[in-house]
PDB file of C-alpha atoms in Angstrom:
ATOM      1  CA  MET A 867      37.353 -25.421 -28.431  1.00 51.00           C
ATOM      2  CA  THR A 868      34.290 -26.588 -28.900  1.00 70.00           C
ATOM      3  CA  TRP A 869      31.458 -23.307 -28.778  1.00 75.00           C
ATOM      4  CA  ARG A 870      29.370 -23.255 -25.958  1.00 85.00           C
ATOM      5  CA  SER A 871      26.313 -20.721 -26.651  1.00 90.00           C
ATOM      6  CA  PRO A 872      25.267 -18.272 -23.632  1.00 93.00           C
ATOM      7  CA  THR A 873      22.572 -17.883 -21.214  1.00 95.00           C
ATOM      8  CA  VAL A 874      21.357 -15.365 -19.789  1.00 95.00           C
ATOM      9  CA  VAL A 875      19.428 -15.955 -16.145  1.00 94.00           C
ATOM     10  CA  LEU A 876      16.948 -13.191 -15.091  1.00 93.00           C
ATOM     11  CA  CYS A 877      16.518 -12.726 -11.193  1.00 89.00           C
ATOM     12  CA  SER A 878      13.201 -11.067 -10.361  1.00 83.00           C
ATOM     13  CA  PRO A 879      13.548  -7.317  -9.209  1.00 76.00           C
ATOM     14  CA  ALA A 880      11.048  -8.727  -6.061  1.00 72.00           C
ATOM     15  CA  LEU A 881      13.754 -11.582  -5.450  1.00 76.00           C
ATOM     16  CA  PRO A 882      17.057  -9.739  -6.045  1.00 75.00           C
ATOM     17  CA  ASP A 883      18.985 -12.119  -4.095  1.00 80.00           C
ATOM     18  CA  HIS A 884      17.445 -15.330  -5.372  1.00 83.00           C
ATOM     19  CA  VAL A 885      18.495 -17.143  -8.505  1.00 87.00           C
ATOM     20  CA  PRO A 886      16.184 -19.902 -10.387  1.00 87.00           C
ATOM     21  CA  ALA A 887      17.256 -23.119  -9.443  1.00 87.00           C
ATOM     22  CA  ALA A 888      17.519 -24.319 -12.890  1.00 88.00           C
ATOM     23  CA  ALA A 889      20.439 -22.092 -13.406  1.00 90.00           C
ATOM     24  CA  LEU A 890      22.631 -23.202 -10.288  1.00 90.00           C
ATOM     25  CA  SER A 891      24.038 -25.984 -12.663  1.00 91.00           C
ATOM     26  CA  VAL A 892      24.528 -23.564 -15.743  1.00 92.00           C
ATOM     27  CA  VAL A 893      26.536 -21.048 -13.692  1.00 91.00           C
ATOM     28  CA  ARG A 894      29.049 -23.440 -11.913  1.00 91.00           C
ATOM     29  CA  GLY A 895      29.665 -24.962 -15.316  1.00 90.00           C
ATOM     30  CA  ALA A 896      30.097 -21.901 -17.473  1.00 92.00           C
ATOM     31  CA  GLU A 897      32.966 -20.222 -18.705  1.00 91.00           C
ATOM     32  CA  HIS A 898      32.241 -16.911 -17.942  1.00 93.00           C
ATOM     33  CA  VAL A 899      29.494 -15.618 -15.085  1.00 95.00           C
ATOM     34  CA  TYR A 900      28.940 -12.247 -15.271  1.00 95.00           C
ATOM     35  CA  ALA A 901      27.025 -10.178 -13.127  1.00 94.00           C
ATOM     36  CA  ALA A 902      24.283  -7.264 -15.137  1.00 93.00           C
ATOM     37  CA  VAL A 903      24.642  -3.732 -13.944  1.00 90.00           C
ATOM     38  CA  GLY A 904      21.953  -3.024 -10.851  1.00 86.00           C
ATOM     39  CA  LEU A 905      22.715  -7.158  -9.480  1.00 88.00           C
ATOM     40  CA  PRO A 906      22.818  -6.516  -5.764  1.00 88.00           C
ATOM     41  CA  ASP A 907      26.718  -7.069  -4.472  1.00 90.00           C
ATOM     42  CA  THR A 908      25.888  -9.852  -2.598  1.00 90.00           C
ATOM     43  CA  LEU A 909      24.369 -12.086  -5.399  1.00 91.00           C
ATOM     44  CA  ARG A 910      27.478 -10.698  -7.102  1.00 91.00           C
ATOM     45  CA  ALA A 911      29.801 -12.120  -4.919  1.00 92.00           C
ATOM     46  CA  ALA A 912      27.765 -15.469  -4.042  1.00 91.00           C
ATOM     47  CA  LEU A 913      28.384 -16.418  -7.841  1.00 92.00           C
ATOM     48  CA  ASP A 914      31.694 -14.682  -7.913  1.00 92.00           C
ATOM     49  CA  ALA A 915      30.624 -12.968 -11.285  1.00 94.00           C
ATOM     50  CA  LYS A 916      32.560 -10.254 -12.705  1.00 94.00           C
ATOM     51  CA  PRO A 917      31.188  -6.926 -14.061  1.00 94.00           C
ATOM     52  CA  ALA A 918      29.967  -7.429 -17.462  1.00 94.00           C
ATOM     53  CA  PRO A 919      31.670  -5.849 -20.318  1.00 93.00           C
ATOM     54  CA  HIS A 920      30.304  -4.390 -23.460  1.00 93.00           C
ATOM     55  CA  PRO A 921      27.123  -6.391 -25.226  1.00 92.00           C
ATOM     56  CA  GLU A 922      29.761  -6.704 -28.398  1.00 91.00           C
ATOM     57  CA  GLU A 923      32.609  -8.496 -25.912  1.00 91.00           C
ATOM     58  CA  LEU A 924      29.701 -10.352 -24.472  1.00 91.00           C
ATOM     59  CA  THR A 925      28.732 -11.985 -27.779  1.00 91.00           C
ATOM     60  CA  ARG A 926      32.067 -13.108 -28.692  1.00 91.00           C
ATOM     61  CA  GLN A 927      32.582 -15.162 -25.718  1.00 92.00           C
ATOM     62  CA  SER A 928      31.544 -18.743 -25.424  1.00 92.00           C
ATOM     63  CA  GLY A 929      30.136 -20.403 -22.456  1.00 92.00           C
ATOM     64  CA  VAL A 930      28.852 -16.805 -21.133  1.00 94.00           C
ATOM     65  CA  VAL A 931      26.285 -16.785 -18.493  1.00 95.00           C
ATOM     66  CA  LEU A 932      24.808 -13.168 -17.681  1.00 95.00           C
ATOM     67  CA  VAL A 933      23.026 -12.833 -14.217  1.00 95.00           C
ATOM     68  CA  ALA A 934      20.494  -9.543 -14.302  1.00 93.00           C
ATOM     69  CA  SER A 935      17.443  -8.738 -13.455  1.00 87.00           C
ATOM     70  CA  ASP A 936      15.927  -7.546 -16.576  1.00 87.00           C
ATOM     71  CA  ALA A 937      16.021  -8.694 -20.066  1.00 89.00           C
ATOM     72  CA  GLY A 938      15.943  -5.050 -21.066  1.00 90.00           C
ATOM     73  CA  ASP A 939      19.633  -4.653 -20.174  1.00 92.00           C
ATOM     74  CA  PRO A 940      21.634  -3.915 -22.873  1.00 94.00           C
ATOM     75  CA  GLY A 941      24.037  -7.171 -22.602  1.00 95.00           C
ATOM     76  CA  ALA A 942      21.212  -9.595 -21.606  1.00 94.00           C
ATOM     77  CA  ALA A 943      19.259  -8.303 -24.717  1.00 94.00           C
ATOM     78  CA  GLU A 944      21.563  -8.221 -26.931  1.00 94.00           C
ATOM     79  CA  LEU A 945      22.472 -11.886 -25.975  1.00 95.00           C
ATOM     80  CA  ILE A 946      18.609 -13.054 -26.231  1.00 94.00           C
ATOM     81  CA  ALA A 947      18.668 -11.028 -29.794  1.00 93.00           C
ATOM     82  CA  GLU A 948      21.962 -13.647 -30.664  1.00 91.00           C
ATOM     83  CA  GLY A 949      19.673 -16.422 -29.530  1.00 93.00           C
ATOM     84  CA  ALA A 950      20.796 -17.239 -25.899  1.00 94.00           C
ATOM     85  CA  THR A 951      18.818 -19.330 -23.699  1.00 94.00           C
ATOM     86  CA  VAL A 952      17.286 -17.654 -21.246  1.00 95.00           C
ATOM     87  CA  ILE A 953      16.178 -18.960 -17.498  1.00 94.00           C
ATOM     88  CA  GLU A 954      14.134 -17.227 -15.168  1.00 89.00           C
ATOM     89  CA  SER A 955      11.984 -17.940 -12.842  1.00 78.00           C
ATOM     90  CA  PRO A 956       8.548 -15.904 -12.234  1.00 76.00           C
ATOM     91  CA  ALA A 957       7.950 -13.891  -8.843  1.00 77.00           C
ATOM     92  CA  PRO A 958       5.070 -15.323  -6.945  1.00 84.00           C
ATOM     93  CA  PRO A 959       1.762 -13.148  -7.660  1.00 90.00           C
ATOM     94  CA  LEU A 960       2.535 -10.960  -4.445  1.00 91.00           C
ATOM     95  CA  GLU A 961       5.986 -10.142  -5.289  1.00 87.00           C
ATOM     96  CA  ARG A 962       5.290  -9.654  -8.602  1.00 87.00           C
ATOM     97  CA  ALA A 963       2.782  -7.079  -7.528  1.00 93.00           C
ATOM     98  CA  VAL A 964       5.324  -5.007  -5.113  1.00 92.00           C
ATOM     99  CA  GLU A 965       7.126  -5.414  -8.155  1.00 88.00           C
ATOM    100  CA  VAL A 966       5.148  -3.751 -10.870  1.00 92.00           C
ATOM    101  CA  MET A 967       4.417  -0.935  -7.811  1.00 95.00           C
ATOM    102  CA  ASP A 968       7.807  -0.267  -7.681  1.00 94.00           C
ATOM    103  CA  ARG A 969       8.157   0.099 -11.309  1.00 91.00           C
ATOM    104  CA  LEU A 970       5.279   2.619 -11.904  1.00 95.00           C
ATOM    105  CA  ARG A 971       6.388   4.491  -8.804  1.00 95.00           C
ATOM    106  CA  SER A 972       9.802   4.788 -10.079  1.00 93.00           C
ATOM    107  CA  PRO A 973      11.630   7.482 -12.227  1.00 93.00           C
ATOM    108  CA  GLY A 974      10.613   6.534 -15.810  1.00 93.00           C
ATOM    109  CA  GLY A 975       7.660   5.059 -14.953  1.00 94.00           C
ATOM    110  CA  CYS A 976       3.903   6.182 -14.514  1.00 96.00           C
ATOM    111  CA  PRO A 977       3.938   9.875 -14.052  1.00 96.00           C
ATOM    112  CA  TRP A 978       0.371  10.265 -12.187  1.00 97.00           C
ATOM    113  CA  ASP A 979       1.713   6.995  -9.801  1.00 97.00           C
ATOM    114  CA  GLY A 980       4.880   8.894  -9.537  1.00 96.00           C
ATOM    115  CA  SER A 981       3.243  11.958  -8.378  1.00 96.00           C
ATOM    116  CA  GLN A 982       0.317  10.565  -5.140  1.00 97.00           C
ATOM    117  CA  THR A 983       1.256  11.359  -1.669  1.00 97.00           C
ATOM    118  CA  HIS A 984      -0.636   9.631   0.940  1.00 97.00           C
ATOM    119  CA  GLU A 985      -2.410  12.298   1.087  1.00 96.00           C
ATOM    120  CA  SER A 986      -3.675  12.372  -2.348  1.00 96.00           C
ATOM    121  CA  LEU A 987      -4.445   8.557  -2.286  1.00 96.00           C
ATOM    122  CA  ARG A 988      -6.720   9.055   1.389  1.00 93.00           C
ATOM    123  CA  ARG A 989      -9.813   8.813  -1.191  1.00 92.00           C
ATOM    124  CA  TYR A 990      -9.226   6.546  -3.421  1.00 95.00           C
ATOM    125  CA  LEU A 991      -8.419   3.873  -0.324  1.00 93.00           C
ATOM    126  CA  VAL A 992     -12.169   5.068   1.034  1.00 90.00           C
ATOM    127  CA  GLU A 993     -13.421   4.792  -2.449  1.00 93.00           C
ATOM    128  CA  GLU A 994     -12.112   1.002  -3.071  1.00 95.00           C
ATOM    129  CA  THR A 995     -12.846   0.068   0.302  1.00 93.00           C
ATOM    130  CA  TYR A 996     -16.908   0.498  -0.164  1.00 91.00           C
ATOM    131  CA  GLU A 997     -16.461  -0.835  -3.755  1.00 94.00           C
ATOM    132  CA  LEU A 998     -15.240  -3.738  -1.552  1.00 95.00           C
ATOM    133  CA  LEU A 999     -18.341  -3.638   0.970  1.00 91.00           C
ATOM    134  CA  GLU A1000     -20.571  -3.839  -1.816  1.00 91.00           C
ATOM    135  CA  ALA A1001     -19.382  -6.608  -3.194  1.00 95.00           C
ATOM    136  CA  ILE A1002     -19.708  -8.779  -0.653  1.00 93.00           C
ATOM    137  CA  GLU A1003     -22.982  -7.482  -0.020  1.00 89.00           C
ATOM    138  CA  ASP A1004     -24.026  -8.292  -3.384  1.00 90.00           C
ATOM    139  CA  GLY A1005     -22.514 -11.605  -3.162  1.00 93.00           C
ATOM    140  CA  ASP A1006     -20.951 -10.947  -6.378  1.00 96.00           C
ATOM    141  CA  ARG A1007     -17.611 -13.328  -6.286  1.00 97.00           C
ATOM    142  CA  THR A1008     -16.465 -11.805  -9.632  1.00 97.00           C
ATOM    143  CA  ALA A1009     -16.413  -8.042  -8.089  1.00 97.00           C
ATOM    144  CA  LEU A1010     -15.147  -9.700  -4.534  1.00 97.00           C
ATOM    145  CA  ARG A1011     -11.588 -10.864  -6.331  1.00 97.00           C
ATOM    146  CA  GLU A1012     -11.224  -7.717  -8.078  1.00 97.00           C
ATOM    147  CA  GLU A1013     -12.085  -5.424  -5.735  1.00 97.00           C
ATOM    148  CA  LEU A1014     -10.113  -7.101  -3.026  1.00 97.00           C
ATOM    149  CA  GLY A1015      -6.774  -6.548  -5.645  1.00 97.00           C
ATOM    150  CA  ASP A1016      -8.080  -2.702  -5.782  1.00 97.00           C
ATOM    151  CA  VAL A1017      -8.117  -2.824  -1.874  1.00 97.00           C
ATOM    152  CA  LEU A1018      -4.544  -4.189  -1.947  1.00 97.00           C
ATOM    153  CA  LEU A1019      -3.340  -1.981  -4.507  1.00 97.00           C
ATOM    154  CA  GLN A1020      -3.584   0.598  -1.895  1.00 97.00           C
ATOM    155  CA  VAL A1021      -1.646  -1.343   0.766  1.00 97.00           C
ATOM    156  CA  LEU A1022       1.201  -2.055  -2.032  1.00 97.00           C
ATOM    157  CA  PHE A1023       0.689   1.979  -3.090  1.00 98.00           C
ATOM    158  CA  HIS A1024       1.061   3.578   0.489  1.00 97.00           C
ATOM    159  CA  ALA A1025       4.180   0.965   1.617  1.00 97.00           C
ATOM    160  CA  ARG A1026       5.785   2.397  -1.601  1.00 97.00           C
ATOM    161  CA  VAL A1027       5.345   5.680  -1.262  1.00 97.00           C
ATOM    162  CA  ALA A1028       6.623   5.363   2.419  1.00 97.00           C
ATOM    163  CA  VAL A1029       9.858   4.154   1.323  1.00 96.00           C
ATOM    164  CA  GLU A1030      10.535   7.561   0.194  1.00 96.00           C
ATOM    165  CA  HIS A1031       9.935   9.481   3.441  1.00 96.00           C
ATOM    166  CA  GLU A1032      13.197  11.374   4.669  1.00 94.00           C
ATOM    167  CA  SER A1033      13.332  10.376   8.280  1.00 96.00           C
ATOM    168  CA  ASP A1034      10.730   7.468   8.838  1.00 96.00           C
ATOM    169  CA  ALA A1035      11.171   5.593   5.578  1.00 96.00           C
ATOM    170  CA  PHE A1036       9.600   1.742   5.391  1.00 97.00           C
ATOM    171  CA  ASP A1037       8.687  -0.458   2.879  1.00 95.00           C
ATOM    172  CA  ILE A1038       5.972  -3.450   2.224  1.00 95.00           C
ATOM    173  CA  ASP A1039       8.059  -6.316   3.969  1.00 93.00           C
ATOM    174  CA  GLU A1040       8.425  -3.964   7.391  1.00 96.00           C
ATOM    175  CA  VAL A1041       4.613  -3.720   7.176  1.00 97.00           C
ATOM    176  CA  ALA A1042       4.121  -7.421   6.510  1.00 95.00           C
ATOM    177  CA  THR A1043       6.539  -8.170   9.488  1.00 96.00           C
ATOM    178  CA  GLN A1044       4.798  -6.079  11.680  1.00 94.00           C
ATOM    179  CA  LEU A1045       1.518  -7.590  11.228  1.00 95.00           C
ATOM    180  CA  VAL A1046       2.773 -10.822  11.499  1.00 94.00           C
ATOM    181  CA  ALA A1047       4.299  -9.924  14.712  1.00 91.00           C
ATOM    182  CA  LYS A1048       1.234  -8.327  15.796  1.00 87.00           C
ATOM    183  CA  LEU A1049      -0.914 -11.604  14.576  1.00 88.00           C
ATOM    184  CA  VAL A1050       1.371 -14.141  16.355  1.00 87.00           C
ATOM    185  CA  GLY A1051       1.313 -11.525  19.413  1.00 84.00           C
ATOM    186  CA  ARG A1052      -2.700 -11.548  19.505  1.00 79.00           C
ATOM    187  CA  HIS A1053      -2.911 -15.168  19.314  1.00 81.00           C
ATOM    188  CA  PRO A1054      -0.366 -16.604  21.884  1.00 80.00           C
ATOM    189  CA  TYR A1055      -2.412 -19.503  22.599  1.00 77.00           C
ATOM    190  CA  LEU A1056      -1.618 -20.515  19.071  1.00 80.00           C
ATOM    191  CA  PHE A1057       1.923 -19.756  18.703  1.00 81.00           C
ATOM    192  CA  THR A1058       2.874 -19.950  22.617  1.00 78.00           C
ATOM    193  CA  ALA A1059       2.389 -22.258  25.541  1.00 72.00           C
ATOM    194  CA  ALA A1060      -0.578 -19.801  26.956  1.00 68.00           C
ATOM    195  CA  GLY A1061      -3.818 -21.147  27.802  1.00 67.00           C
ATOM    196  CA  ARG A1062      -6.405 -22.159  25.065  1.00 72.00           C
ATOM    197  CA  VAL A1063      -9.592 -19.334  24.022  1.00 70.00           C
ATOM    198  CA  ASP A1064     -12.639 -21.276  23.038  1.00 71.00           C
ATOM    199  CA  SER A1065     -14.931 -18.792  21.762  1.00 72.00           C
ATOM    200  CA  ALA A1066     -15.142 -15.664  19.555  1.00 71.00           C
ATOM    201  CA  GLU A1067     -16.086 -13.742  22.525  1.00 71.00           C
ATOM    202  CA  GLN A1068     -13.114 -14.594  24.782  1.00 69.00           C
ATOM    203  CA  GLN A1069     -10.752 -13.805  21.868  1.00 71.00           C
ATOM    204  CA  GLN A1070     -12.018 -10.217  21.467  1.00 70.00           C
ATOM    205  CA  ILE A1071     -11.695  -9.726  24.884  1.00 69.00           C
ATOM    206  CA  ALA A1072      -8.229 -11.330  24.902  1.00 70.00           C
ATOM    207  CA  TRP A1073      -7.729  -9.191  21.889  1.00 68.00           C
ATOM    208  CA  GLU A1074      -8.539  -5.965  23.216  1.00 68.00           C
ATOM    209  CA  GLU A1075      -6.682  -6.537  26.462  1.00 70.00           C
ATOM    210  CA  LEU A1076      -3.491  -7.106  24.601  1.00 69.00           C
ATOM    211  CA  LYS A1077      -3.752  -4.108  22.528  1.00 68.00           C
ATOM    212  CA  GLN A1078      -4.547  -2.364  25.563  1.00 65.00           C
ATOM    213  CA  GLN A1079      -0.946  -3.294  26.938  1.00 67.00           C
ATOM    214  CA  GLU A1080       0.944  -3.106  23.684  1.00 66.00           C
ATOM    215  CA  LYS A1081       0.124   0.421  23.033  1.00 66.00           C
ATOM    216  CA  GLN A1082      -0.230   1.712  26.785  1.00 69.00           C
ATOM    217  CA  ARG A1083      -3.573   3.015  26.195  1.00 73.00           C
ATOM    218  CA  GLU A1084      -4.427   5.458  28.839  1.00 77.00           C
ATOM    219  CA  SER A1085      -8.601   5.500  27.685  1.00 85.00           C
ATOM    220  CA  LEU A1086     -10.763   2.525  26.520  1.00 81.00           C
ATOM    221  CA  VAL A1087     -11.484   4.671  23.604  1.00 87.00           C
ATOM    222  CA  ASP A1088      -7.901   5.398  22.424  1.00 87.00           C
ATOM    223  CA  GLY A1089      -7.677   3.557  19.157  1.00 84.00           C
ATOM    224  CA  VAL A1090     -11.180   4.074  17.962  1.00 88.00           C
ATOM    225  CA  ALA A1091     -10.859   5.895  14.502  1.00 88.00           C
ATOM    226  CA  LEU A1092     -12.843   9.013  14.860  1.00 88.00           C
ATOM    227  CA  GLY A1093     -13.455   9.326  10.817  1.00 86.00           C
ATOM    228  CA  GLN A1094     -14.945   6.113  10.328  1.00 88.00           C
ATOM    229  CA  PRO A1095     -18.881   6.698   9.367  1.00 89.00           C
ATOM    230  CA  ALA A1096     -20.771   7.686  12.195  1.00 90.00           C
ATOM    231  CA  ALA A1097     -23.131   4.718  12.530  1.00 91.00           C
ATOM    232  CA  ALA A1098     -20.015   2.463  12.968  1.00 91.00           C
ATOM    233  CA  LEU A1099     -17.937   4.955  15.408  1.00 92.00           C
ATOM    234  CA  ALA A1100     -21.297   5.088  17.566  1.00 94.00           C
ATOM    235  CA  GLY A1101     -21.468   0.997  17.331  1.00 93.00           C
ATOM    236  CA  LYS A1102     -17.724   0.912  18.405  1.00 92.00           C
ATOM    237  CA  LEU A1103     -17.857   3.518  20.784  1.00 93.00           C
ATOM    238  CA  GLY A1104     -20.994   1.272  22.325  1.00 93.00           C
ATOM    239  CA  GLN A1105     -19.205  -1.764  21.998  1.00 90.00           C
ATOM    240  CA  ARG A1106     -15.837  -0.915  23.774  1.00 88.00           C
ATOM    241  CA  THR A1107     -17.946   0.956  26.797  1.00 91.00           C
ATOM    242  CA  GLY A1108     -20.270  -1.730  27.062  1.00 91.00           C
ATOM    243  CA  ARG A1109     -17.128  -4.689  27.865  1.00 85.00           C
ATOM    244  CA  ALA A1110     -15.965  -2.076  29.965  1.00 86.00           C
ATOM    245  CA  GLY A1111     -18.909  -1.752  32.040  1.00 91.00           C
ATOM    246  CA  VAL A1112     -20.487   1.758  31.488  1.00 93.00           C
ATOM    247  CA  PRO A1113     -24.115   1.391  31.928  1.00 94.00           C
ATOM    248  CA  PHE A1114     -26.308   2.821  28.930  1.00 92.00           C
ATOM    249  CA  ASP A1115     -28.059   5.410  30.927  1.00 93.00           C
ATOM    250  CA  LEU A1116     -24.776   7.137  30.569  1.00 94.00           C
ATOM    251  CA  MET A1117     -25.417   7.390  26.583  1.00 94.00           C
ATOM    252  CA  PRO A1118     -25.619  11.134  25.635  1.00 92.00           C
ATOM    253  CA  PRO A1119     -29.064  12.279  26.870  1.00 91.00           C
ATOM    254  CA  GLY A1120     -30.586  14.442  24.315  1.00 91.00           C
ATOM    255  CA  ALA A1121     -33.875  14.061  22.342  1.00 93.00           C
ATOM    256  CA  ASP A1122     -32.106  15.663  19.155  1.00 95.00           C
ATOM    257  CA  ASP A1123     -31.555  13.381  16.285  1.00 95.00           C
ATOM    258  CA  GLY A1124     -27.776  12.917  16.517  1.00 95.00           C
ATOM    259  CA  SER A1125     -28.089  11.549  20.442  1.00 96.00           C
ATOM    260  CA  ARG A1126     -30.976   9.470  19.637  1.00 95.00           C
ATOM    261  CA  LEU A1127     -29.235   8.095  16.455  1.00 95.00           C
ATOM    262  CA  PHE A1128     -26.120   7.382  18.776  1.00 95.00           C
ATOM    263  CA  ARG A1129     -27.732   5.616  21.527  1.00 95.00           C
ATOM    264  CA  ILE A1130     -29.660   2.965  18.578  1.00 95.00           C
ATOM    265  CA  ALA A1131     -25.931   2.417  17.192  1.00 95.00           C
ATOM    266  CA  ALA A1132     -24.752   1.965  20.137  1.00 95.00           C
ATOM    267  CA  ALA A1133     -27.192  -0.479  21.638  1.00 94.00           C
ATOM    268  CA  ALA A1134     -27.425  -1.957  18.518  1.00 94.00           C
ATOM    269  CA  ALA A1135     -23.565  -2.594  18.791  1.00 93.00           C
ATOM    270  CA  ARG A1136     -23.494  -4.174  22.278  1.00 92.00           C
ATOM    271  CA  THR A1137     -26.117  -6.535  21.122  1.00 92.00           C
ATOM    272  CA  GLY A1138     -24.132  -7.921  18.450  1.00 90.00           C
ATOM    273  CA  THR A1139     -25.883  -6.177  15.766  1.00 92.00           C
ATOM    274  CA  ASP A1140     -23.983  -4.140  13.166  1.00 90.00           C
ATOM    275  CA  ALA A1141     -25.504  -0.906  12.868  1.00 90.00           C
ATOM    276  CA  GLU A1142     -23.498   0.481  10.165  1.00 88.00           C
ATOM    277  CA  GLY A1143     -24.569  -2.479   7.805  1.00 88.00           C
ATOM    278  CA  SER A1144     -28.237  -2.653   8.959  1.00 90.00           C
ATOM    279  CA  LEU A1145     -28.626   1.161   8.383  1.00 90.00           C
ATOM    280  CA  ARG A1146     -27.000   0.540   4.479  1.00 87.00           C
ATOM    281  CA  GLY A1147     -29.432  -2.664   3.908  1.00 88.00           C
ATOM    282  CA  VAL A1148     -32.336  -0.185   4.871  1.00 91.00           C
ATOM    283  CA  ALA A1149     -30.616   2.450   2.497  1.00 91.00           C
ATOM    284  CA  LYS A1150     -30.026   0.053  -0.294  1.00 89.00           C
ATOM    285  CA  GLU A1151     -33.562  -1.209  -0.050  1.00 91.00           C
ATOM    286  CA  PHE A1152     -35.009   2.296   0.123  1.00 92.00           C
ATOM    287  CA  ALA A1153     -33.049   3.407  -3.162  1.00 92.00           C
ATOM    288  CA  ALA A1154     -34.114   0.158  -5.321  1.00 92.00           C
ATOM    289  CA  ARG A1155     -37.888   0.920  -4.059  1.00 94.00           C
ATOM    290  CA  VAL A1156     -37.260   4.279  -5.336  1.00 95.00           C
ATOM    291  CA  ARG A1157     -35.672   2.789  -8.663  1.00 95.00           C
ATOM    292  CA  ASP A1158     -38.899   0.734  -9.161  1.00 95.00           C
ATOM    293  CA  ALA A1159     -41.180   3.715  -8.639  1.00 96.00           C
ATOM    294  CA  GLU A1160     -39.442   5.547 -11.390  1.00 96.00           C
ATOM    295  CA  ARG A1161     -39.627   2.565 -13.366  1.00 96.00           C
ATOM    296  CA  ALA A1162     -43.531   2.111 -13.231  1.00 96.00           C
ATOM    297  CA  ALA A1163     -44.250   5.690 -13.365  1.00 96.00           C
ATOM    298  CA  ARG A1164     -42.378   5.755 -16.900  1.00 96.00           C
ATOM    299  CA  ALA A1165     -44.214   2.705 -18.171  1.00 96.00           C
ATOM    300  CA  ALA A1166     -47.634   4.505 -17.320  1.00 96.00           C
ATOM    301  CA  GLY A1167     -46.390   7.349 -19.522  1.00 96.00           C
ATOM    302  CA  ARG A1168     -45.405   9.901 -16.221  1.00 95.00           C
ATOM    303  CA  GLU A1169     -42.162  11.422 -15.827  1.00 95.00           C
ATOM    304  CA  PRO A1170     -40.762  11.003 -12.358  1.00 93.00           C
ATOM    305  CA  ALA A1171     -39.334  14.672 -11.986  1.00 93.00           C
ATOM    306  CA  GLU A1172     -42.929  15.524 -12.299  1.00 94.00           C
ATOM    307  CA  LEU A1173     -44.414  13.821  -9.517  1.00 93.00           C
ATOM    308  CA  ASP A1174     -45.827  15.064  -6.463  1.00 95.00           C
ATOM    309  CA  ALA A1175     -46.418  13.333  -3.326  1.00 95.00           C
ATOM    310  CA  ASP A1176     -49.658  11.454  -4.335  1.00 95.00           C
ATOM    311  CA  GLY A1177     -47.726  10.430  -7.575  1.00 95.00           C
ATOM    312  CA  TRP A1178     -44.936   8.979  -5.763  1.00 95.00           C
ATOM    313  CA  ARG A1179     -47.849   7.051  -3.501  1.00 95.00           C
ATOM    314  CA  GLU A1180     -49.136   6.117  -6.639  1.00 95.00           C
ATOM    315  CA  PHE A1181     -46.392   4.169  -7.927  1.00 95.00           C
ATOM    316  CA  TRP A1182     -44.711   3.478  -4.974  1.00 94.00           C
ATOM    317  CA  PRO A1183     -44.032  -0.301  -4.448  1.00 92.00           C
ATOM    318  CA  VAL A1184     -46.107  -2.503  -2.544  1.00 86.00           C
ATOM    319  CA  SER A1185     -43.723  -4.070   0.944  1.00 75.00           C
ATOM    320  CA  SER A1186     -43.603  -7.637   0.411  1.00 62.00           C
ATOM    321  CA  ALA A1187     -43.223  -7.588   4.551  1.00 56.00           C
TER     322      ALA A1187
END
């Protein structure tokens, strides 16, 4: 009998029920098809694969095909060391990201990743979101690509932590499924025979109405994230109440700073201005001017920490406006 060299077929852990297309003809023509430990039963049955014997036994057989999910599997590693042909189909990048996150979180993975909780990760979600915002504001495409990845990591991380919940577990697939259902449900004019929406304003109104129906909200301010930055929160409340016809004279009437800031942010939102973004822009410009004044002072041999009010005025950059 002619000796036929072995083949190792590697299935991505992110797509455990899928065999690379290039492996199908090899599996059909194999003398022996074996499944490594950890391969899903559904795939094992579909391939009519037997449980893999000891690695030494595998190497003694002709025409062996071993289907595994990890090249580090003892049988797979032994066959590969003996020169077996390896057929694998790399997972798409998003699936690969899920696979890597699972490896980091699983026993034997990264101790730090394995110890995190939804609560401990909160600060990183906030930090990464602000770093993404800064990349957008700066128009830095390289940073934008990186920071989008960091925010995606937070989504993958929280979804992986959620898998371990004792009574209400869910995974990234369920997150994505719910997202798709939401997007389709809130754009009926694109996915059903519903009437067209011809403007962003119409879409925004329709979106709010659908959310109200979906979540059975009792108040028009239900669902507003109260933990967001204050200017953004005031703007969101101003926007929501404006659409509902709440008059501006019912806004907080006080003369204190908080009430005045609320009215400014709410009024800005009702006119389509992003109060949070505008305030951030002014704040960043002010910070830049402080740096310019400090540089000018040092160039003149003065230490910024020792400047008094007149000193700051002396080195303050002239406005270009």
